[in-house]
């Protein structure tokens, strides 16, 4: 498969630019801090005591500060939605880049985990050196009270423990098998940031403050001539005018994280206020395969195609929220909006049980992605025929609407049944339009892309994927490949941030 440079730049260029900028910032900050502690005169005596463990621990701490501040920004959903909808963000590439905010959040989280391991490992070396390299010449520089003392690090241990729980519960298998574990452990980030802000208050590392009166390595008054000869120091070397003075570092973590943390808290408070408006569930419909369709009304609620809502039911879980793509958007004449919810886990199972008792207590909230359509190709792959009944009425209604408006080519549905065993057709008369659209097997994606490319020469076609990772990877790869018709395919995947 030949990769098209133009398609690759459209689909991958923006995110790779952001990735390189992020990697560059991390690399520059690590090297800058490493060299500062390696060559800085104010850290001369501290470096003699701790060695490279000092440089690595401080450099990794600087990278951790950067990523602990950045990791919160992609989770400000309302802010991102506002920025995405402003006139200043006009290009589709910028909007699609904002849609990948969750991926950036994951990247920052991985960086935090990696550099936490580096930071902890370097500090273990520092702890050993503080104990074994106790300085009699500079008592103020010591963290240990005597040589060989074992030094505890309570806040560091708590941070590592919380981070370990958050990392392990973020794995795909945990999120799929028990989402509640992921949700509640991830909310430990509040405790994590509180401990992080007080982590450096103890002032374990100190720097020299009087380098003019006491240049690093100068000859002190009580230093013996024998020691002078051992260190190959000249007799005429300048003596220190005073002893070295040391001062603890002022904690700087709050300078990095306070801004994003306050922004995130304001964002959460704003979403909480907005979610206080009541939502009325006007229709509940049960579809095959344990799928429930909800139609709701909320005052002053606006939405566009591609938007998703966050559903919360207090009787199921007070703090747990789940995103669902809108399958029906409100209009000026009809304010109803709807979702399709498939019962596949604990939360959806309990929500189904409580649905008919606490309908008025469900609340939703304003994240959307939208594109202006000229033609719509709708490809739906299911294992069994019954699944198509979820949206059969809607698809037939759209098909009829566009035929009535003399636009038969505007909506082109293709329905694939992947399992041909015991296959039956849709016998209902009202679904006869779908019978000719029903195909057996899986889509031949390359042929389908060629067909769409031929019908849209030299144009840009948006590809929107909502499905398993296998199909997503295939479509992503095809979008980056070259076509003989000059068509550019822009890949988009449903992502809840």
Short mmCIF file of C-alpha atoms in Angstrom, two decimals:
data_model
loop_
_atom_site.label_atom_id
_atom_site.label_comp_id
_atom_site.label_asym_id
_atom_site.label_seq_id
_atom_site.Cartn_x
_atom_site.Cartn_y
_atom_site.Cartn_z
CA UNK A 1 0.00 0.00 0.00
CA UNK A 2 1.49 3.32 -1.13
CA UNK A 3 1.28 6.15 1.39
CA UNK A 4 0.12 9.50 0.05
CA UNK A 5 2.19 12.39 1.42
CA UNK A 6 -0.78 14.73 1.11
CA UNK A 7 -3.11 12.36 2.96
CA UNK A 8 -0.47 11.64 5.60
CA UNK A 9 0.01 15.36 6.25
CA UNK A 10 -3.74 15.88 6.55
CA UNK A 11 -4.26 12.97 8.95
CA UNK A 12 -0.95 12.77 10.80
CA UNK A 13 0.89 16.06 10.27
CA UNK A 14 -0.77 18.12 12.99
CA UNK A 15 -0.49 15.56 15.75
CA UNK A 16 3.13 14.81 14.88
CA UNK A 17 3.97 18.52 15.08
CA UNK A 18 2.40 18.66 18.54
CA UNK A 19 4.21 15.43 19.49
CA UNK A 20 7.58 16.82 18.41
CA UNK A 21 6.97 20.09 20.26
CA UNK A 22 6.01 18.17 23.40
CA UNK A 23 9.00 15.83 23.15
CA UNK A 24 11.26 18.80 22.44
CA UNK A 25 9.99 20.67 25.51
CA UNK A 26 10.53 17.60 27.72
CA UNK A 27 14.01 16.97 26.32
CA UNK A 28 15.07 20.61 26.61
CA UNK A 29 13.80 20.89 30.18
CA UNK A 30 15.50 17.64 31.23
CA UNK A 31 18.89 18.60 29.73
CA UNK A 32 18.72 22.20 30.99
CA UNK A 33 18.03 21.10 34.57
CA UNK A 34 20.56 18.25 34.40
CA UNK A 35 23.36 20.61 33.30
CA UNK A 36 22.35 23.21 35.88
CA UNK A 37 22.92 20.77 38.75
CA UNK A 38 25.98 19.26 37.08
CA UNK A 39 27.87 22.48 36.41
CA UNK A 40 26.17 25.10 38.60
CA UNK A 41 28.60 26.53 41.18
CA UNK A 42 25.84 26.83 43.78
CA UNK A 43 25.45 23.04 43.70
CA UNK A 44 29.18 22.22 43.80
CA UNK A 45 29.25 20.76 47.30
CA UNK A 46 25.84 19.09 46.97
CA UNK A 47 26.99 17.41 43.74
CA UNK A 48 30.17 16.19 45.44
CA UNK A 49 27.99 14.50 48.04
CA UNK A 50 25.24 13.02 45.81
CA UNK A 51 26.83 12.68 42.36
CA UNK A 52 24.72 12.06 39.24
CA UNK A 53 21.75 11.03 41.37
CA UNK A 54 21.27 14.73 42.13
CA UNK A 55 21.23 15.74 38.44
CA UNK A 56 18.90 12.94 37.35
CA UNK A 57 16.46 13.39 40.22
CA UNK A 58 16.12 17.15 39.63
CA UNK A 59 15.93 16.83 35.83
CA UNK A 60 13.20 14.19 36.06
CA UNK A 61 11.38 16.35 38.63
CA UNK A 62 11.32 19.24 36.14
CA UNK A 63 9.78 16.99 33.47
CA UNK A 64 7.24 15.72 36.00
CA UNK A 65 6.24 19.29 36.85
CA UNK A 66 5.67 20.04 33.17
CA UNK A 67 3.56 16.97 32.50
CA UNK A 68 1.61 17.21 35.75
CA UNK A 69 0.51 20.65 34.58
CA UNK A 70 -0.27 19.59 30.99
CA UNK A 71 -2.15 16.40 31.86
CA UNK A 72 -5.11 18.35 33.26
CA UNK A 73 -5.71 20.57 30.23
CA UNK A 74 -7.13 17.88 27.88
CA UNK A 75 -9.73 17.04 30.53
CA UNK A 76 -11.25 20.54 30.42
CA UNK A 77 -13.98 19.41 28.06
CA UNK A 78 -16.14 22.53 28.17
CA UNK A 79 -13.15 24.77 27.53
CA UNK A 80 -12.02 22.67 24.56
CA UNK A 81 -15.56 22.70 23.16
CA UNK A 82 -15.71 26.48 23.49
CA UNK A 83 -12.33 26.92 21.77
CA UNK A 84 -13.32 24.45 19.07
CA UNK A 85 -16.48 26.41 18.33
CA UNK A 86 -14.94 29.89 18.20
CA UNK A 87 -14.33 31.69 14.92
CA UNK A 88 -10.60 31.81 15.62
CA UNK A 89 -10.44 28.03 15.24
CA UNK A 90 -11.61 27.82 11.67
CA UNK A 91 -9.59 25.03 10.11
CA UNK A 92 -10.80 21.46 10.20
CA UNK A 93 -7.28 20.31 10.99
CA UNK A 94 -7.23 22.35 14.19
CA UNK A 95 -10.62 21.02 15.22
CA UNK A 96 -9.55 17.45 14.55
CA UNK A 97 -6.40 18.09 16.58
CA UNK A 98 -8.51 19.22 19.54
CA UNK A 99 -10.50 16.01 19.21
CA UNK A 100 -7.30 14.10 20.04
CA UNK A 101 -7.02 15.74 23.45
CA UNK A 102 -7.57 12.42 25.18
CA UNK A 103 -4.56 10.95 23.35
CA UNK A 104 -2.42 13.84 24.61
CA UNK A 105 -3.74 13.22 28.13
CA UNK A 106 -2.64 9.58 27.87
CA UNK A 107 0.78 10.59 26.53
CA UNK A 108 1.33 12.97 29.46
CA UNK A 109 0.19 10.23 31.86
CA UNK A 110 2.69 7.76 30.41
CA UNK A 111 5.45 10.36 30.67
CA UNK A 112 4.54 10.94 34.33
CA UNK A 113 4.78 7.22 35.05
CA UNK A 114 8.13 6.80 33.24
CA UNK A 115 9.82 9.80 34.82
CA UNK A 116 8.39 8.92 38.23
CA UNK A 117 10.33 5.66 38.02
CA UNK A 118 13.46 7.60 37.02
CA UNK A 119 12.88 10.16 39.78
CA UNK A 120 12.34 7.54 42.49
CA UNK A 121 15.35 5.51 41.39
CA UNK A 122 17.59 8.58 41.45
CA UNK A 123 16.29 9.58 44.87
CA UNK A 124 17.02 6.12 46.25
CA UNK A 125 20.63 6.70 45.20
CA UNK A 126 20.49 10.15 46.84
CA UNK A 127 19.17 8.67 50.09
CA UNK A 128 22.06 6.21 50.19
CA UNK A 129 24.57 8.98 49.45
CA UNK A 130 23.10 11.26 52.10
CA UNK A 131 23.68 8.48 54.62
CA UNK A 132 27.09 7.20 53.48
CA UNK A 133 28.61 10.55 52.37
CA UNK A 134 27.82 12.50 55.51
CA UNK A 135 29.75 15.78 55.35
CA UNK A 136 31.63 16.87 58.49
CA UNK A 137 32.89 19.98 56.69
CA UNK A 138 29.40 21.29 55.82
CA UNK A 139 26.90 20.09 58.44
CA UNK A 140 24.12 22.33 57.08
CA UNK A 141 24.25 20.48 53.76
CA UNK A 142 23.37 17.12 55.31
CA UNK A 143 19.92 15.66 55.36
CA UNK A 144 20.94 12.85 57.70
CA UNK A 145 21.72 13.67 61.31
CA UNK A 146 24.63 11.24 61.39
CA UNK A 147 26.48 8.95 59.03
CA UNK A 148 24.49 5.82 58.17
CA UNK A 149 21.04 7.16 59.17
CA UNK A 150 18.15 5.71 57.12
CA UNK A 151 16.03 8.55 55.67
CA UNK A 152 12.27 8.14 55.21
CA UNK A 153 10.28 9.77 52.36
CA UNK A 154 6.62 9.59 53.31
CA UNK A 155 5.17 11.92 50.67
CA UNK A 156 7.18 10.30 47.90
CA UNK A 157 5.96 6.83 48.87
CA UNK A 158 2.33 8.03 48.89
CA UNK A 159 2.71 9.65 45.48
CA UNK A 160 4.19 6.49 44.00
CA UNK A 161 1.43 4.35 45.52
CA UNK A 162 -1.35 6.58 44.15
CA UNK A 163 0.30 6.76 40.74
CA UNK A 164 0.67 2.98 40.65
CA UNK A 165 -3.03 2.49 41.40
CA UNK A 166 -4.05 5.02 38.75
CA UNK A 167 -1.75 3.48 36.15
CA UNK A 168 -2.83 -0.11 36.75
CA UNK A 169 -6.54 0.73 36.75
CA UNK A 170 -6.16 2.64 33.46
CA UNK A 171 -5.33 -0.51 31.53
CA UNK A 172 -7.78 -1.56 28.86
CA UNK A 173 -8.70 -4.86 30.54
CA UNK A 174 -9.59 -3.15 33.85
CA UNK A 175 -11.64 -0.42 32.17
CA UNK A 176 -13.58 -2.98 30.16
CA UNK A 177 -14.16 -5.49 32.96
CA UNK A 178 -14.81 -3.05 35.82
CA UNK A 179 -15.07 0.60 34.85
CA UNK A 180 -15.88 1.60 38.43
CA UNK A 181 -12.37 0.67 39.58
CA UNK A 182 -10.87 2.89 36.89
CA UNK A 183 -13.23 5.75 37.71
CA UNK A 184 -12.69 5.86 41.47
CA UNK A 185 -8.93 5.27 41.41
CA UNK A 186 -8.50 7.92 38.72
CA UNK A 187 -10.20 10.44 40.99
CA UNK A 188 -7.35 9.93 43.44
CA UNK A 189 -5.62 12.58 41.32
CA UNK A 190 -7.07 15.11 43.80
CA UNK A 191 -5.09 13.54 46.65
CA UNK A 192 -2.10 13.16 44.32
CA UNK A 193 -1.93 16.90 43.60
CA UNK A 194 -2.38 17.85 47.25
CA UNK A 195 0.56 15.67 48.26
CA UNK A 196 2.55 16.87 45.26
CA UNK A 197 2.21 20.48 46.37
CA UNK A 198 3.75 19.71 49.78
CA UNK A 199 6.29 17.19 48.50
CA UNK A 200 9.21 19.65 48.42
CA UNK A 201 8.31 21.65 51.54
CA UNK A 202 10.88 19.75 53.61
CA UNK A 203 13.79 21.36 51.76
CA UNK A 204 15.98 18.26 51.46
CA UNK A 205 18.23 19.72 48.75
CA UNK A 206 20.18 22.91 49.47
CA UNK A 207 22.25 25.30 47.39
CA UNK A 208 25.09 27.61 48.34
CA UNK A 209 24.19 31.30 48.74
CA UNK A 210 27.58 33.03 49.33
CA UNK A 211 29.65 32.03 46.33
CA UNK A 212 31.50 35.38 46.15
CA UNK A 213 32.75 35.14 49.73
CA UNK A 214 33.23 31.39 49.45
CA UNK A 215 34.02 30.29 45.89
CA UNK A 216 33.35 26.54 45.51
CA UNK A 217 36.48 24.58 46.32
CA UNK A 218 38.36 27.46 48.02
CA UNK A 219 40.81 26.83 50.86
CA UNK A 220 39.27 27.09 54.31
CA UNK A 221 41.22 28.49 57.27
CA UNK A 222 41.20 25.24 59.24
CA UNK A 223 42.37 23.12 56.32
CA UNK A 224 45.75 21.50 57.06
CA UNK A 225 48.81 21.92 54.83
CA UNK A 226 49.09 18.12 54.50
CA UNK A 227 45.60 17.97 53.09
CA UNK A 228 46.53 20.88 50.87
CA UNK A 229 49.40 18.92 49.43
CA UNK A 230 47.21 15.84 48.92
CA UNK A 231 44.75 17.93 46.93
CA UNK A 232 47.59 19.48 44.88
CA UNK A 233 46.63 22.98 45.97
CA UNK A 234 49.10 25.83 45.62
CA UNK A 235 50.35 27.69 48.68
CA UNK A 236 49.23 30.98 47.16
CA UNK A 237 45.64 29.89 46.57
CA UNK A 238 43.05 32.34 47.88
CA UNK A 239 41.51 31.44 51.16
CA UNK A 240 37.76 31.62 51.83
CA UNK A 241 36.67 34.79 53.59
CA UNK A 242 33.81 32.91 55.30
CA UNK A 243 32.29 29.46 55.59
CA UNK A 244 29.83 28.23 52.98
CA UNK A 245 26.20 29.07 53.67
CA UNK A 246 23.38 26.91 52.36
CA UNK A 247 19.68 27.45 51.86
CA UNK A 248 16.84 25.07 51.07
CA UNK A 249 15.14 25.27 47.69
CA UNK A 250 11.87 27.16 47.59
CA UNK A 251 9.14 24.74 46.40
CA UNK A 252 8.34 25.42 42.73
CA UNK A 253 5.84 22.70 41.91
CA UNK A 254 2.91 24.96 42.71
CA UNK A 255 4.12 27.41 40.05
CA UNK A 256 3.66 24.68 37.45
CA UNK A 257 0.41 23.05 38.51
CA UNK A 258 -1.60 25.77 40.27
CA UNK A 259 -2.77 27.42 37.03
CA UNK A 260 -4.02 24.24 35.25
CA UNK A 261 -5.38 22.91 38.55
CA UNK A 262 -7.44 26.06 39.16
CA UNK A 263 -8.62 26.02 35.55
CA UNK A 264 -9.72 22.42 35.88
CA UNK A 265 -11.55 23.14 39.15
CA UNK A 266 -13.40 26.07 37.52
CA UNK A 267 -14.25 23.80 34.60
CA UNK A 268 -15.66 21.11 36.88
CA UNK A 269 -17.64 23.66 38.85
CA UNK A 270 -19.08 25.08 35.63
CA UNK A 271 -20.13 21.61 34.47
CA UNK A 272 -21.68 20.95 37.87
CA UNK A 273 -23.77 24.12 37.65
CA UNK A 274 -24.89 23.29 34.12
CA UNK A 275 -25.82 19.75 35.06
CA UNK A 276 -28.20 21.05 37.73
CA UNK A 277 -30.92 21.80 35.18
CA UNK A 278 -33.46 18.96 35.16
CA UNK A 279 -33.79 16.59 32.22
CA UNK A 280 -37.07 14.99 31.30
CA UNK A 281 -37.03 11.58 29.65
CA UNK A 282 -39.98 11.59 27.28
CA UNK A 283 -39.56 8.26 25.51
CA UNK A 284 -37.98 4.91 26.35
CA UNK A 285 -37.80 2.28 23.60
CA UNK A 286 -36.32 -1.20 23.85
CA UNK A 287 -34.48 -2.54 20.81
CA UNK A 288 -33.00 -6.01 20.11
CA UNK A 289 -29.67 -7.04 21.65
CA UNK A 290 -30.48 -5.30 24.95
CA UNK A 291 -30.34 -1.80 23.49
CA UNK A 292 -32.40 1.02 25.00
CA UNK A 293 -33.22 4.25 23.19
CA UNK A 294 -33.80 7.32 25.36
CA UNK A 295 -35.35 10.54 24.12
CA UNK A 296 -35.01 13.52 26.41
CA UNK A 297 -35.74 17.22 26.70
CA UNK A 298 -33.69 19.81 28.55
CA UNK A 299 -34.22 23.54 28.77
CA UNK A 300 -31.86 25.63 26.62
CA UNK A 301 -30.07 22.52 25.39
CA UNK A 302 -28.43 22.85 21.97
CA UNK A 303 -26.54 20.24 20.03
CA UNK A 304 -25.17 19.45 16.60
CA UNK A 305 -24.56 16.16 14.76
CA UNK A 306 -21.55 14.36 16.22
CA UNK A 307 -22.04 15.69 19.74
CA UNK A 308 -21.96 13.44 22.76
CA UNK A 309 -23.61 13.84 26.13
CA UNK A 310 -22.40 12.76 29.56
CA UNK A 311 -25.03 10.80 31.44
CA UNK A 312 -25.20 10.63 35.23
CA UNK A 313 -27.76 8.79 37.35
CA UNK A 314 -27.34 9.52 41.09
CA UNK A 315 -29.18 6.37 42.19
CA UNK A 316 -26.65 4.26 40.32
CA UNK A 317 -23.53 6.29 41.13
CA UNK A 318 -23.28 9.84 42.41
CA UNK A 319 -19.89 10.61 40.89
CA UNK A 320 -19.79 8.29 37.90
CA UNK A 321 -20.46 9.77 34.44
CA UNK A 322 -20.61 7.99 31.09
CA UNK A 323 -20.49 9.53 27.59
CA UNK A 324 -22.92 8.54 24.84
CA UNK A 325 -23.07 9.76 21.26
CA UNK A 326 -26.24 11.62 20.33
CA UNK A 327 -28.34 9.71 17.82
CA UNK A 328 -31.04 12.40 17.70
CA UNK A 329 -30.25 16.13 17.87
CA UNK A 330 -32.68 18.89 18.86
CA UNK A 331 -33.94 21.31 16.22
CA UNK A 332 -35.69 24.67 16.34
CA UNK A 333 -39.06 22.97 15.98
CA UNK A 334 -38.40 19.89 18.07
CA UNK A 335 -36.29 20.09 21.22
CA UNK A 336 -36.03 16.34 21.76
CA UNK A 337 -32.61 14.70 21.71
CA UNK A 338 -31.77 11.03 22.10
CA UNK A 339 -29.16 8.35 22.65
CA UNK A 340 -28.93 4.60 22.16
CA UNK A 341 -27.58 2.78 25.21
CA UNK A 342 -26.48 -0.83 25.11
CA UNK A 343 -26.50 -2.76 28.41
CA UNK A 344 -22.99 -4.24 28.58
CA UNK A 345 -21.69 -3.53 32.11
CA UNK A 346 -22.52 -2.93 35.75
CA UNK A 347 -23.44 0.72 35.38
CA UNK A 348 -25.67 0.28 32.34
CA UNK A 349 -27.28 -2.77 33.95
CA UNK A 350 -28.16 -0.88 37.12
CA UNK A 351 -29.24 2.15 35.12
CA UNK A 352 -31.66 -0.03 33.18
CA UNK A 353 -33.16 -1.30 36.44
CA UNK A 354 -33.62 2.21 37.83
CA UNK A 355 -34.68 3.78 34.55
CA UNK A 356 -38.40 3.56 35.08
CA UNK A 357 -38.21 4.83 38.66
CA UNK A 358 -35.81 7.78 38.63
CA UNK A 359 -36.13 9.20 35.10
CA UNK A 360 -36.33 12.80 36.25
CA UNK A 361 -33.05 12.61 38.16
CA UNK A 362 -30.79 12.00 35.19
CA UNK A 363 -28.62 14.90 34.06
CA UNK A 364 -26.53 15.49 30.97
CA UNK A 365 -23.94 18.05 29.71
CA UNK A 366 -22.02 20.49 25.75
CA UNK A 367 -19.24 18.58 23.77
CA UNK A 368 -19.64 18.31 20.04
CA UNK A 369 -17.84 17.78 16.79
CA UNK A 370 -19.51 18.72 13.58
CA UNK A 371 -18.90 18.89 9.84
CA UNK A 372 -21.04 20.26 7.02
CA UNK A 373 -22.23 17.36 4.88
CA UNK A 374 -22.66 17.23 1.12
CA UNK A 375 -23.04 13.45 0.83
CA UNK A 376 -23.23 10.73 3.44
CA UNK A 377 -21.97 7.15 3.08
CA UNK A 378 -23.21 5.12 6.05
CA UNK A 379 -21.47 1.76 6.53
CA UNK A 380 -22.68 -0.43 9.38
CA UNK A 381 -21.20 -3.84 10.21
CA UNK A 382 -23.01 -6.14 12.65
CA UNK A 383 -22.71 -9.78 13.59
CA UNK A 384 -26.43 -10.47 13.52
CA UNK A 385 -29.41 -9.11 11.66
CA UNK A 386 -31.30 -8.07 14.79
CA UNK A 387 -28.83 -5.28 15.52
CA UNK A 388 -30.00 -3.35 12.45
CA UNK A 389 -33.42 -2.89 14.02
CA UNK A 390 -31.88 -0.35 16.43
CA UNK A 391 -31.84 2.31 13.72
CA UNK A 392 -33.98 0.72 11.00
CA UNK A 393 -36.81 3.22 11.40
CA UNK A 394 -34.41 6.17 11.36
CA UNK A 395 -32.50 4.93 8.30
CA UNK A 396 -35.72 4.30 6.38
CA UNK A 397 -37.06 7.71 7.36
CA UNK A 398 -33.90 9.42 6.10
CA UNK A 399 -33.96 7.38 2.91
CA UNK A 400 -37.60 8.36 2.27
CA UNK A 401 -36.95 12.02 3.11
CA UNK A 402 -34.14 12.43 0.59
CA UNK A 403 -36.07 10.61 -2.13
CA UNK A 404 -38.97 13.00 -1.55
CA UNK A 405 -36.55 15.93 -1.86
CA UNK A 406 -35.16 14.49 -5.12
CA UNK A 407 -31.76 13.88 -3.53
CA UNK A 408 -31.47 10.08 -3.71
CA UNK A 409 -27.65 10.10 -3.78
CA UNK A 410 -27.25 12.19 -0.63
CA UNK A 411 -27.66 9.24 1.75
CA UNK A 412 -26.03 5.94 0.80
CA UNK A 413 -26.37 3.22 3.50
CA UNK A 414 -24.55 -0.12 3.32
CA UNK A 415 -25.41 -2.77 5.92
CA UNK A 416 -23.11 -5.79 6.38
CA UNK A 417 -23.99 -8.94 8.32
CA UNK A 418 -20.69 -10.61 9.23
CA UNK A 419 -22.22 -13.93 10.38
CA UNK A 420 -24.18 -15.64 7.62
CA UNK A 421 -25.42 -18.57 9.73
CA UNK A 422 -29.20 -18.71 10.10
CA UNK A 423 -29.47 -15.47 8.13
CA UNK A 424 -32.93 -14.11 7.68
CA UNK A 425 -34.07 -11.01 5.84
CA UNK A 426 -36.16 -8.10 7.00
CA UNK A 427 -39.64 -9.27 6.13
CA UNK A 428 -41.41 -6.15 7.38
CA UNK A 429 -42.81 -4.09 4.54
CA UNK A 430 -41.72 -0.82 6.11
CA UNK A 431 -38.09 -1.93 5.90
CA UNK A 432 -38.12 -2.95 2.25
CA UNK A 433 -35.67 -0.12 1.36
CA UNK A 434 -33.02 -1.79 3.50
CA UNK A 435 -33.33 -5.21 1.88
CA UNK A 436 -31.35 -4.16 -1.18
CA UNK A 437 -28.76 -2.52 1.07
CA UNK A 438 -28.18 -5.67 3.12
CA UNK A 439 -24.91 -7.46 2.32
CA UNK A 440 -23.34 -10.64 3.68
CA UNK A 441 -19.76 -10.69 4.96
CA UNK A 442 -17.40 -7.89 5.80
CA UNK A 443 -16.79 -4.73 3.76
CA UNK A 444 -13.98 -4.72 1.23
CA UNK A 445 -12.68 -1.43 2.50
CA UNK A 446 -10.13 -0.81 -0.27
CA UNK A 447 -12.75 -1.23 -3.00
CA UNK A 448 -15.17 0.93 -1.04
CA UNK A 449 -12.58 3.70 -0.69
CA UNK A 450 -11.85 3.52 -4.42
CA UNK A 451 -15.55 3.76 -5.20
CA UNK A 452 -16.01 6.80 -2.94
CA UNK A 453 -12.82 8.40 -4.25
CA UNK A 454 -13.98 8.03 -7.83
CA UNK A 455 -17.29 9.72 -7.00
CA UNK A 456 -15.50 12.57 -5.18
CA UNK A 457 -12.47 13.37 -7.32
CA UNK A 458 -10.04 15.98 -5.98
CA UNK A 459 -12.21 16.49 -2.88
CA UNK A 460 -11.80 15.93 0.83
CA UNK A 461 -13.86 13.17 2.39
CA UNK A 462 -14.29 12.92 6.15
CA UNK A 463 -14.12 9.37 7.53
CA UNK A 464 -15.77 8.92 10.93
CA UNK A 465 -15.20 5.63 12.75
CA UNK A 466 -17.15 4.34 15.73
CA UNK A 467 -16.20 0.74 16.25
CA UNK A 468 -13.56 -1.81 17.27
CA UNK A 469 -9.84 -1.12 17.04
CA UNK A 470 -9.31 -3.56 14.14
CA UNK A 471 -11.62 -1.64 11.83
CA UNK A 472 -10.25 1.65 13.11
CA UNK A 473 -6.66 0.68 12.27
CA UNK A 474 -7.68 -0.49 8.79
CA UNK A 475 -9.55 2.73 8.01
CA UNK A 476 -6.73 4.84 9.43
CA UNK A 477 -4.20 3.09 7.19
CA UNK A 478 -6.41 3.45 4.12
CA UNK A 479 -6.94 7.16 4.79
CA UNK A 480 -3.16 7.66 4.64
CA UNK A 481 -2.78 5.72 1.40
CA UNK A 482 -2.73 7.36 -2.01
CA UNK A 483 -5.70 7.17 -4.41
CA UNK A 484 -5.76 7.42 -8.19
CA UNK A 485 -8.53 10.03 -8.06
CA UNK A 486 -6.74 12.67 -5.99
CA UNK A 487 -9.24 12.32 -3.14
CA UNK A 488 -8.04 13.11 0.39
CA UNK A 489 -9.59 11.08 3.20
CA UNK A 490 -9.54 12.71 6.65
CA UNK A 491 -9.68 10.12 9.41
CA UNK A 492 -11.70 10.83 12.57
CA UNK A 493 -12.37 8.41 15.39
CA UNK A 494 -14.98 8.79 18.09
CA UNK A 495 -13.14 9.84 21.23
CA UNK A 496 -14.67 10.74 24.58
CA UNK A 497 -12.41 13.09 26.56
#
